[in-house]
Amino acid sequence: MAEAESIIGTPDIPEAEGREGAEPDRAGASGSPDAVEPDGQDAGPVADDGETESSVDRSPATRRRRIILLFCVAVLAYLLDLGSKMLVVAKLEHQEPIEIFGDWLKLDAIRNAGAAFGLGEAFTIIFTIIAATVIVVIARLARKLYSLPWAIALGLLLGGALGNLTDRIFRAPGVFEGAVVDFIAPAHFAVFNLADSAIVCGGILIVLLSFKGLDPDGTVHKD
């Protein structure tokens, strides 16, 4: 019996060979250059052009909220400007200026045929075309607007442009040649209105956002 066993030999066990071969496979897998991180997350490519978009929410709902904010700011600025001009024309025009802070700040109603702060009175039609162009450009930018600060800035620009454009269309001496109503008169400075203030504030905000590298679509440019 012992001689038969020595001749036949011990049979191979596939399970044992499988277990022994499995260890190198696992070791090889762990050392593979294509191995996946334990958490299964991919950080994604790192941009080399100095731009980052990882935190930008570009969902349609976000864009709608930004557009709504833009138009809310624009409507508020427009109504404040329109209401103040109607009040000034009704109560202050052709009257003595009202002193607010002595000679430093007065309310003095004038008609301005030029641009903001009384500049360029000989180019009324040109400034009307520029105001209309600004409104069209803002409307086009709104289609890719995802930045909250940009929505506020563009809303101020839009409201101010609409306020002065309304004067140029509906006030004397004629359509597209109308004179804008100005009434805020600081000492040693040009007379202006709330629409001019909204335009200047919106422009300053846009300059600051540009210096910070923030685009209307939310992209941030890093130096």
Coordinates of N, CA and C in Angstrom, one line a residue:
M1 N 0.8 -1.2 0.0 CA 0.0 0.0 0.0 C 0.9 1.2 0.0
A2 N 1.9 1.3 0.8 CA 2.8 2.4 0.8 C 3.5 2.6 -0.5
E3 N 3.9 1.4 -1.1 CA 4.6 1.5 -2.4 C 3.6 2.1 -3.4
A4 N 2.3 1.7 -3.4 CA 1.4 2.3 -4.4 C 1.3 3.8 -4.2
E5 N 1.2 4.2 -2.9 CA 1.1 5.7 -2.7 C 2.3 6.4 -3.2
S6 N 3.5 5.8 -3.0 CA 4.7 6.5 -3.5 C 4.8 6.6 -5.0
I7 N 4.2 5.5 -5.7 CA 4.2 5.5 -7.1 C 3.2 6.5 -7.7
I8 N 2.0 6.5 -7.1 CA 0.9 7.4 -7.5 C 1.2 8.9 -7.2
G9 N 1.7 9.1 -6.0 CA 2.1 10.5 -5.5 C 0.9 11.2 -5.0
T10 N 1.1 12.4 -4.4 CA 0.0 13.2 -3.8 C -0.6 14.0 -4.9
P11 N -1.9 14.0 -5.0 CA -2.6 14.8 -6.1 C -2.4 16.3 -5.8
D12 N -2.3 17.1 -6.9 CA -2.3 18.6 -6.7 C -3.6 19.1 -6.3
I13 N -3.6 20.2 -5.5 CA -4.8 20.8 -4.9 C -5.0 22.2 -5.6
P14 N -5.9 22.3 -6.6 CA -6.1 23.6 -7.3 C -6.4 24.8 -6.4
E15 N -7.2 24.5 -5.3 CA -7.5 25.6 -4.4 C -6.3 26.2 -3.8
A16 N -5.4 25.4 -3.4 CA -4.2 25.9 -2.7 C -3.3 26.7 -3.7
E17 N -3.2 26.2 -4.9 CA -2.5 27.0 -5.9 C -3.1 28.3 -6.2
G18 N -4.5 28.3 -6.2 CA -5.2 29.6 -6.5 C -5.0 30.6 -5.4
R19 N -4.9 30.1 -4.1 CA -4.7 31.0 -3.0 C -3.3 31.5 -3.0
E20 N -2.3 30.7 -3.4 CA -1.0 31.1 -3.4 C -0.7 32.1 -4.5
G21 N -1.4 31.9 -5.7 CA -1.2 32.8 -6.8 C -2.0 34.1 -6.6
A22 N -3.0 34.2 -5.7 CA -3.8 35.4 -5.6 C -3.0 36.5 -4.9
E23 N -2.1 36.1 -4.0 CA -1.3 37.1 -3.3 C -0.5 38.0 -4.2
P24 N 0.3 37.5 -5.1 CA 1.0 38.3 -6.0 C 0.1 39.2 -6.9
D25 N -1.1 38.7 -7.3 CA -1.9 39.5 -8.1 C -2.4 40.7 -7.4
R26 N -2.7 40.5 -6.1 CA -3.2 41.7 -5.3 C -2.0 42.6 -5.1
A27 N -0.8 42.1 -4.9 CA 0.3 42.9 -4.7 C 0.6 43.7 -6.0
G28 N 0.4 43.0 -7.1 CA 0.7 43.7 -8.4 C -0.4 44.8 -8.6
A29 N -1.6 44.5 -8.2 CA -2.7 45.5 -8.4 C -2.4 46.8 -7.6
S30 N -2.0 46.6 -6.4 CA -1.7 47.7 -5.5 C -0.6 48.5 -6.0
G31 N 0.4 47.9 -6.7 CA 1.5 48.7 -7.2 C 1.3 49.2 -8.6
S32 N 0.2 49.0 -9.2 CA -0.1 49.5 -10.5 C -0.2 51.0 -10.6
P33 N 0.4 51.6 -11.7 CA 0.3 53.0 -11.8 C -1.1 53.5 -12.0
D34 N -2.0 52.7 -12.4 CA -3.4 53.1 -12.7 C -4.3 52.8 -11.5
A35 N -3.7 52.6 -10.3 CA -4.5 52.3 -9.1 C -5.4 53.5 -8.8
V36 N -6.6 53.2 -8.2 CA -7.5 54.3 -7.8 C -7.3 54.6 -6.4
E37 N -7.5 55.8 -6.0 CA -7.4 56.2 -4.6 C -8.4 55.4 -3.8
P38 N -8.1 55.3 -2.4 CA -9.1 54.5 -1.6 C -10.5 55.0 -1.6
D39 N -10.6 56.4 -1.7 CA -12.0 56.9 -1.6 C -12.7 56.9 -2.9
G40 N -12.0 56.5 -4.0 CA -12.6 56.4 -5.3 C -12.9 57.7 -5.9
Q41 N -12.3 58.8 -5.4 CA -12.6 60.1 -6.0 C -11.4 60.6 -6.8
D42 N -11.7 61.3 -7.9 CA -10.7 61.8 -8.7 C -10.7 63.4 -8.6
A43 N -9.6 63.9 -8.2 CA -9.5 65.4 -8.0 C -9.7 66.2 -9.3
G44 N -9.5 65.5 -10.4 CA -9.6 66.2 -11.7 C -8.3 66.9 -12.0
P45 N -8.2 67.3 -13.3 CA -7.0 68.0 -13.7 C -6.9 69.4 -13.1
V46 N -5.6 69.7 -12.9 CA -5.3 71.0 -12.3 C -5.1 72.0 -13.5
A47 N -5.8 73.1 -13.5 CA -5.6 74.1 -14.6 C -4.3 74.8 -14.4
D48 N -3.6 75.0 -15.6 CA -2.4 75.7 -15.7 C -2.5 77.1 -16.1
D49 N -3.7 77.5 -16.5 CA -3.9 78.9 -17.0 C -4.3 79.9 -16.0
G50 N -4.2 79.6 -14.7 CA -4.5 80.5 -13.7 C -6.0 80.8 -13.5
E51 N -6.9 79.9 -14.0 CA -8.3 80.0 -13.8 C -8.8 78.9 -13.0
T52 N -9.9 79.2 -12.2 CA -10.5 78.2 -11.4 C -12.0 78.3 -11.6
E53 N -12.7 77.1 -11.8 CA -14.1 77.1 -11.9 C -14.8 76.1 -11.0
S54 N -14.0 75.5 -10.1 CA -14.5 74.4 -9.3 C -15.7 74.8 -8.4
S55 N -15.7 76.0 -8.0 CA -16.8 76.4 -7.0 C -17.9 77.2 -7.7
V56 N -17.9 77.3 -9.0 CA -18.9 78.0 -9.7 C -20.2 77.1 -10.0
D57 N -21.3 77.6 -9.5 CA -22.6 76.9 -9.8 C -23.2 77.4 -11.0
R58 N -23.2 76.7 -12.1 CA -23.7 77.2 -13.4 C -25.0 76.4 -13.7
S59 N -25.8 76.2 -12.7 CA -27.1 75.6 -13.0 C -28.1 76.6 -13.5
P60 N -29.1 76.2 -14.3 CA -30.1 77.1 -14.8 C -30.8 77.9 -13.7
A61 N -31.0 77.3 -12.5 CA -31.7 78.0 -11.4 C -30.8 79.1 -10.9
T62 N -29.5 78.9 -10.8 CA -28.6 80.0 -10.4 C -28.6 81.2 -11.4
R63 N -28.6 80.9 -12.7 CA -28.6 81.9 -13.7 C -29.9 82.7 -13.6
R64 N -31.0 82.0 -13.4 CA -32.3 82.7 -13.2 C -32.3 83.6 -12.0
R65 N -31.7 83.2 -10.9 CA -31.7 84.0 -9.7 C -30.9 85.3 -9.9
R66 N -29.7 85.1 -10.6 CA -28.9 86.2 -10.9 C -29.6 87.2 -11.8
I67 N -30.3 86.7 -12.8 CA -31.0 87.6 -13.7 C -32.1 88.4 -13.0
I68 N -32.8 87.7 -12.1 CA -33.9 88.3 -11.4 C -33.3 89.4 -10.5
L69 N -32.2 89.1 -9.8 CA -31.5 90.1 -9.0 C -31.1 91.3 -9.8
L70 N -30.5 91.1 -11.0 CA -30.1 92.2 -11.9 C -31.3 93.1 -12.2
F71 N -32.4 92.5 -12.6 CA -33.6 93.3 -12.9 C -34.2 94.0 -11.7
C72 N -34.2 93.3 -10.6 CA -34.7 94.0 -9.4 C -33.9 95.2 -9.0
V73 N -32.6 95.1 -9.1 CA -31.7 96.3 -8.8 C -32.0 97.4 -9.8
A74 N -32.1 97.0 -11.1 CA -32.3 97.9 -12.1 C -33.7 98.7 -11.9
V75 N -34.7 97.9 -11.6 CA -36.0 98.5 -11.4 C -36.0 99.5 -10.2
L76 N -35.4 99.1 -9.2 CA -35.3 99.9 -8.0 C -34.5 101.2 -8.3
A77 N -33.4 101.1 -9.0 CA -32.6 102.3 -9.3 C -33.5 103.2 -10.3
Y78 N -34.1 102.6 -11.2 CA -34.9 103.3 -12.2 C -36.1 104.1 -11.5
L79 N -36.8 103.4 -10.6 CA -38.0 104.0 -10.0 C -37.5 105.1 -9.0
L80 N -36.4 104.9 -8.3 CA -35.9 106.0 -7.5 C -35.5 107.2 -8.3
D81 N -34.9 107.0 -9.4 CA -34.5 108.1 -10.3 C -35.7 108.8 -10.9
L82 N -36.7 108.0 -11.4 CA -37.8 108.6 -12.0 C -38.7 109.4 -11.0
G83 N -38.9 108.8 -9.8 CA -39.7 109.5 -8.8 C -39.0 110.7 -8.3
S84 N -37.7 110.7 -8.1 CA -37.0 111.9 -7.7 C -37.1 113.0 -8.7
K85 N -37.0 112.7 -10.0 CA -37.1 113.7 -11.1 C -38.5 114.3 -11.2
M86 N -39.5 113.4 -11.0 CA -40.9 113.9 -11.1 C -41.1 114.9 -9.9
L87 N -40.6 114.6 -8.8 CA -40.8 115.5 -7.6 C -40.0 116.8 -7.8
V88 N -38.8 116.7 -8.4 CA -38.0 117.9 -8.6 C -38.7 118.8 -9.6
V89 N -39.2 118.2 -10.7 CA -39.8 119.1 -11.7 C -41.1 119.7 -11.2
A90 N -41.8 119.0 -10.3 CA -43.1 119.6 -9.8 C -42.8 120.6 -8.7
K91 N -41.8 120.4 -7.9 CA -41.7 121.3 -6.7 C -40.5 122.2 -6.7
L92 N -39.5 121.9 -7.5 CA -38.2 122.6 -7.3 C -37.8 123.4 -8.6
E93 N -38.3 123.0 -9.7 CA -37.9 123.6 -11.0 C -38.4 125.1 -11.0
H94 N -37.5 126.0 -11.4 CA -37.8 127.4 -11.5 C -38.0 128.0 -10.1
Q95 N -37.4 127.4 -9.1 CA -37.4 127.8 -7.7 C -36.0 128.0 -7.2
E96 N -35.9 128.7 -6.1 CA -34.6 128.9 -5.5 C -34.0 127.6 -5.0
P97 N -32.7 127.4 -5.1 CA -32.1 126.1 -4.7 C -32.3 125.9 -3.2
I98 N -32.5 124.7 -2.8 CA -32.7 124.3 -1.4 C -31.3 123.9 -0.8
E99 N -30.9 124.5 0.3 CA -29.7 124.1 0.9 C -29.9 122.9 1.8
I100 N -29.0 121.9 1.6 CA -29.1 120.7 2.5 C -28.0 120.8 3.5
F101 N -26.8 121.1 3.2 CA -25.6 121.3 4.1 C -25.0 122.6 3.7
G102 N -25.7 123.7 3.9 CA -25.2 125.0 3.6 C -24.8 125.1 2.2
D103 N -23.6 125.7 1.9 CA -23.1 125.8 0.5 C -22.5 124.5 0.0
W104 N -22.3 123.5 0.9 CA -21.7 122.3 0.5 C -22.5 121.4 -0.4
L105 N -23.8 121.4 -0.1 CA -24.7 120.5 -0.9 C -26.1 121.2 -1.0
K106 N -26.6 121.4 -2.2 CA -27.8 122.0 -2.5 C -28.7 121.1 -3.5
L107 N -29.9 121.4 -3.5 CA -30.8 120.8 -4.5 C -31.2 121.9 -5.5
D108 N -30.7 121.8 -6.7 CA -30.9 122.8 -7.7 C -31.3 122.2 -9.0
A109 N -32.5 122.3 -9.4 CA -33.0 121.7 -10.7 C -32.5 122.4 -11.9
I110 N -31.9 121.6 -12.8 CA -31.5 122.1 -14.1 C -31.8 121.1 -15.1
R111 N -31.8 121.5 -16.4 CA -31.9 120.6 -17.5 C -30.6 120.4 -18.2
N112 N -30.2 119.2 -18.4 CA -28.8 118.9 -18.9 C -29.0 118.1 -20.2
A113 N -28.5 118.7 -21.3 CA -28.7 118.1 -22.7 C -27.5 117.2 -23.0
G114 N -26.5 117.2 -22.1 CA -25.2 116.4 -22.3 C -25.3 115.1 -21.6
A115 N -24.1 114.6 -21.4 CA -23.9 113.3 -20.7 C -24.0 113.5 -19.2
A116 N -23.5 112.5 -18.4 CA -23.5 112.6 -17.0 C -22.7 113.8 -16.5
F117 N -23.1 114.5 -15.5 CA -22.4 115.6 -14.9 C -22.3 116.8 -15.8
G118 N -23.2 116.9 -16.8 CA -23.2 118.1 -17.7 C -22.2 118.1 -18.8
L119 N -21.6 117.0 -19.1 CA -20.5 116.9 -20.1 C -21.1 116.7 -21.5
G120 N -20.5 117.4 -22.5 CA -20.8 117.2 -23.9 C -22.2 117.5 -24.3
E121 N -22.7 118.7 -24.1 CA -24.1 119.1 -24.4 C -24.4 119.1 -25.9
A122 N -23.3 119.1 -26.7 CA -23.5 119.2 -28.1 C -23.7 117.8 -28.8
F123 N -23.7 116.8 -28.0 CA -23.7 115.4 -28.5 C -24.9 114.6 -27.9
T124 N -26.0 115.3 -27.8 CA -27.2 114.6 -27.1 C -27.6 113.3 -27.8
I125 N -27.7 113.3 -29.1 CA -28.1 112.1 -29.8 C -27.1 111.0 -29.7
I126 N -25.8 111.4 -29.7 CA -24.8 110.3 -29.6 C -24.9 109.7 -28.2
F127 N -25.1 110.5 -27.1 CA -25.2 109.9 -25.8 C -26.5 109.1 -25.7
T128 N -27.5 109.4 -26.4 CA -28.7 108.6 -26.4 C -28.4 107.2 -27.0
I129 N -27.7 107.2 -28.1 CA -27.3 106.0 -28.8 C -26.4 105.1 -27.9
I130 N -25.5 105.8 -27.2 CA -24.6 105.1 -26.3 C -25.4 104.4 -25.1
A131 N -26.4 105.2 -24.6 CA -27.2 104.6 -23.5 C -28.0 103.4 -24.0
A132 N -28.5 103.5 -25.2 CA -29.3 102.4 -25.7 C -28.4 101.2 -26.0
T133 N -27.1 101.4 -26.4 CA -26.2 100.3 -26.7 C -25.8 99.7 -25.4
V134 N -25.6 100.4 -24.3 CA -25.3 99.9 -23.0 C -26.4 98.9 -22.5
I135 N -27.6 99.3 -22.7 CA -28.7 98.4 -22.3 C -28.7 97.1 -23.1
V136 N -28.4 97.2 -24.4 CA -28.4 96.0 -25.2 C -27.2 95.1 -24.7
V137 N -26.1 95.6 -24.5 CA -24.9 94.9 -24.0 C -25.2 94.2 -22.7
I138 N -25.8 94.9 -21.8 CA -26.2 94.3 -20.5 C -27.1 93.1 -20.6
A139 N -28.1 93.3 -21.5 CA -29.1 92.2 -21.8 C -28.4 91.0 -22.3
R140 N -27.4 91.2 -23.2 CA -26.6 90.0 -23.7 C -25.7 89.4 -22.6
L141 N -25.1 90.2 -21.8 CA -24.3 89.6 -20.7 C -25.1 88.8 -19.7
A142 N -26.4 89.2 -19.6 CA -27.3 88.5 -18.6 C -27.5 87.0 -19.0
R143 N -27.2 86.6 -20.2 CA -27.4 85.2 -20.7 C -26.4 84.3 -20.1
K144 N -25.2 84.8 -19.7 CA -24.2 84.0 -19.0 C -23.8 84.5 -17.7
L145 N -24.8 85.1 -16.9 CA -24.5 85.7 -15.7 C -24.7 84.7 -14.5
Y146 N -23.6 84.4 -13.8 CA -23.7 83.6 -12.6 C -23.1 84.2 -11.4
S147 N -22.6 85.4 -11.5 CA -21.9 86.1 -10.4 C -22.8 87.0 -9.7
L148 N -22.9 87.0 -8.3 CA -23.8 87.8 -7.6 C -23.3 89.3 -7.6
P149 N -22.1 89.6 -7.4 CA -21.6 91.0 -7.5 C -21.8 91.6 -8.9
W150 N -21.6 90.8 -9.9 CA -21.8 91.3 -11.3 C -23.3 91.6 -11.5
A151 N -24.2 90.8 -11.0 CA -25.6 91.1 -11.1 C -26.0 92.4 -10.5
I152 N -25.4 92.7 -9.4 CA -25.7 94.0 -8.7 C -25.1 95.2 -9.6
A153 N -23.9 95.0 -10.0 CA -23.2 96.1 -10.8 C -24.0 96.3 -12.1
L154 N -24.3 95.3 -12.8 CA -25.0 95.4 -14.1 C -26.4 96.0 -13.8
G155 N -27.1 95.6 -12.7 CA -28.4 96.2 -12.4 C -28.3 97.7 -12.2
L156 N -27.3 98.2 -11.5 CA -27.1 99.6 -11.3 C -26.9 100.3 -12.6
L157 N -26.0 99.7 -13.5 CA -25.8 100.3 -14.8 C -27.1 100.4 -15.6
L158 N -27.8 99.3 -15.6 CA -29.1 99.2 -16.4 C -30.1 100.2 -15.9
G159 N -30.3 100.3 -14.6 CA -31.3 101.2 -14.0 C -30.9 102.7 -14.3
G160 N -29.6 103.0 -14.2 CA -29.2 104.4 -14.5 C -29.3 104.7 -15.9
A161 N -28.9 103.8 -16.8 CA -29.0 104.1 -18.2 C -30.5 104.2 -18.6
L162 N -31.4 103.4 -18.1 CA -32.8 103.6 -18.4 C -33.4 104.9 -17.9
G163 N -32.9 105.3 -16.7 CA -33.4 106.5 -16.2 C -33.1 107.7 -17.0
N164 N -31.8 107.9 -17.4 CA -31.5 109.0 -18.3 C -32.0 108.9 -19.7
L165 N -32.1 107.6 -20.2 CA -32.7 107.4 -21.5 C -34.1 107.8 -21.6
T166 N -34.9 107.6 -20.5 CA -36.3 108.0 -20.4 C -36.4 109.5 -20.6
D167 N -35.5 110.3 -20.0 CA -35.5 111.7 -20.1 C -35.2 112.1 -21.6
R168 N -34.3 111.5 -22.2 CA -33.9 111.8 -23.5 C -35.0 111.5 -24.6
I169 N -35.8 110.6 -24.2 CA -36.9 110.2 -25.2 C -38.1 111.1 -25.0
F170 N -38.5 111.3 -23.7 CA -39.8 111.9 -23.4 C -39.7 113.4 -23.0
R171 N -38.6 113.9 -22.7 CA -38.6 115.3 -22.3 C -38.2 116.3 -23.5
A172 N -38.5 117.6 -23.3 CA -38.2 118.6 -24.3 C -36.7 118.7 -24.4
P173 N -36.2 119.1 -25.6 CA -36.9 119.6 -26.7 C -37.5 118.6 -27.7
G174 N -37.2 117.3 -27.6 CA -37.7 116.4 -28.6 C -37.2 115.0 -28.3
V175 N -37.8 114.0 -29.1 CA -37.4 112.6 -29.0 C -36.0 112.4 -29.3
F176 N -35.3 111.7 -28.4 CA -33.8 111.4 -28.5 C -33.0 112.7 -28.3
E177 N -33.6 113.8 -28.1 CA -32.8 115.0 -27.8 C -33.2 115.7 -26.5
G178 N -34.0 115.0 -25.7 CA -34.5 115.5 -24.5 C -33.4 115.8 -23.5
A179 N -33.6 116.8 -22.6 CA -32.6 117.2 -21.6 C -32.9 116.4 -20.3
V180 N -31.8 116.0 -19.7 CA -32.0 115.2 -18.5 C -32.1 116.1 -17.3
V181 N -33.0 115.7 -16.3 CA -33.2 116.5 -15.1 C -32.1 116.2 -14.1
D182 N -31.3 117.2 -13.8 CA -30.3 117.1 -12.7 C -30.7 118.0 -11.5
F183 N -30.3 117.6 -10.3 CA -30.7 118.4 -9.2 C -29.8 118.3 -8.0
I184 N -28.9 117.3 -7.9 CA -28.0 117.2 -6.8 C -26.7 118.0 -7.1
A185 N -26.5 119.1 -6.3 CA -25.5 120.1 -6.6 C -24.5 120.2 -5.5
P186 N -23.4 119.4 -5.4 CA -22.4 119.6 -4.4 C -21.6 120.9 -4.8
A187 N -20.9 121.4 -3.8 CA -20.1 122.6 -4.0 C -18.9 122.2 -4.8
H188 N -18.5 123.0 -5.8 CA -17.3 122.9 -6.7 C -17.4 121.5 -7.4
F189 N -18.6 121.2 -7.8 CA -18.8 119.9 -8.6 C -20.0 120.1 -9.5
A190 N -20.0 119.2 -10.5 CA -21.1 119.2 -11.5 C -22.4 118.8 -10.8
V191 N -23.5 119.3 -11.4 CA -24.9 118.8 -10.9 C -25.2 117.5 -11.5
F192 N -25.8 116.6 -10.7 CA -26.1 115.3 -11.3 C -27.4 114.8 -10.7
N193 N -27.8 113.5 -11.0 CA -29.0 112.9 -10.5 C -28.8 111.5 -10.0
L194 N -29.8 110.8 -9.6 CA -29.7 109.5 -9.0 C -29.3 108.5 -10.1
A195 N -29.7 108.7 -11.3 CA -29.3 107.8 -12.4 C -27.8 107.9 -12.6
D196 N -27.2 109.1 -12.6 CA -25.8 109.3 -12.7 C -25.1 108.5 -11.6
S197 N -25.6 108.7 -10.4 CA -25.0 108.0 -9.2 C -25.0 106.5 -9.4
A198 N -26.1 105.9 -9.9 CA -26.2 104.5 -10.1 C -25.2 104.0 -11.1
I199 N -25.0 104.8 -12.2 CA -24.1 104.5 -13.3 C -22.6 104.5 -12.7
V200 N -22.3 105.5 -11.9 CA -21.0 105.6 -11.4 C -20.7 104.5 -10.4
C201 N -21.6 104.2 -9.5 CA -21.5 103.1 -8.5 C -21.3 101.8 -9.2
G202 N -22.1 101.5 -10.2 CA -22.0 100.3 -11.0 C -20.7 100.2 -11.7
G203 N -20.2 101.3 -12.3 CA -18.9 101.3 -13.0 C -17.8 101.0 -12.0
I204 N -17.8 101.6 -10.8 CA -16.7 101.4 -9.9 C -16.7 100.0 -9.4
L205 N -17.9 99.4 -9.2 CA -18.0 98.0 -8.8 C -17.4 97.1 -9.8
I206 N -17.7 97.3 -11.1 CA -17.2 96.5 -12.2 C -15.7 96.6 -12.2
V207 N -15.1 97.8 -12.0 CA -13.6 98.0 -12.0 C -13.0 97.1 -10.9
L208 N -13.7 97.2 -9.7 CA -13.1 96.4 -8.6 C -13.2 94.9 -8.9
L209 N -14.3 94.5 -9.4 CA -14.4 93.0 -9.8 C -13.4 92.6 -10.8
S210 N -13.1 93.5 -11.8 CA -12.1 93.2 -12.8 C -10.7 93.1 -12.2
F211 N -10.4 94.0 -11.2 CA -9.1 93.9 -10.5 C -9.0 92.6 -9.7
K212 N -10.1 92.1 -9.2 CA -10.1 90.9 -8.4 C -10.1 89.6 -9.3
G213 N -10.3 89.8 -10.6 CA -10.3 88.7 -11.6 C -11.5 87.9 -11.7
L214 N -12.7 88.6 -11.3 CA -14.0 87.9 -11.3 C -14.7 88.2 -12.6
D215 N -15.1 87.2 -13.4 CA -15.9 87.4 -14.6 C -17.4 87.3 -14.3
P216 N -18.2 87.8 -15.2 CA -19.7 87.7 -15.0 C -20.1 86.2 -14.9
D217 N -19.4 85.3 -15.5 CA -19.9 83.9 -15.5 C -19.3 83.2 -14.2
G218 N -18.7 83.9 -13.3 CA -18.2 83.4 -12.1 C -16.8 82.9 -12.1
T219 N -16.1 82.8 -13.2 CA -14.8 82.4 -13.3 C -13.8 83.4 -12.6
V220 N -12.9 82.9 -11.8 CA -11.9 83.7 -11.1 C -10.6 83.5 -11.8
H221 N -9.9 84.6 -12.2 CA -8.6 84.5 -12.8 C -7.6 84.8 -11.7
K222 N -6.7 83.9 -11.5 CA -5.6 84.1 -10.5 C -4.3 84.4 -11.1
D223 N -3.6 85.3 -10.5 CA -2.3 85.7 -11.1 C -1.2 84.7 -10.7

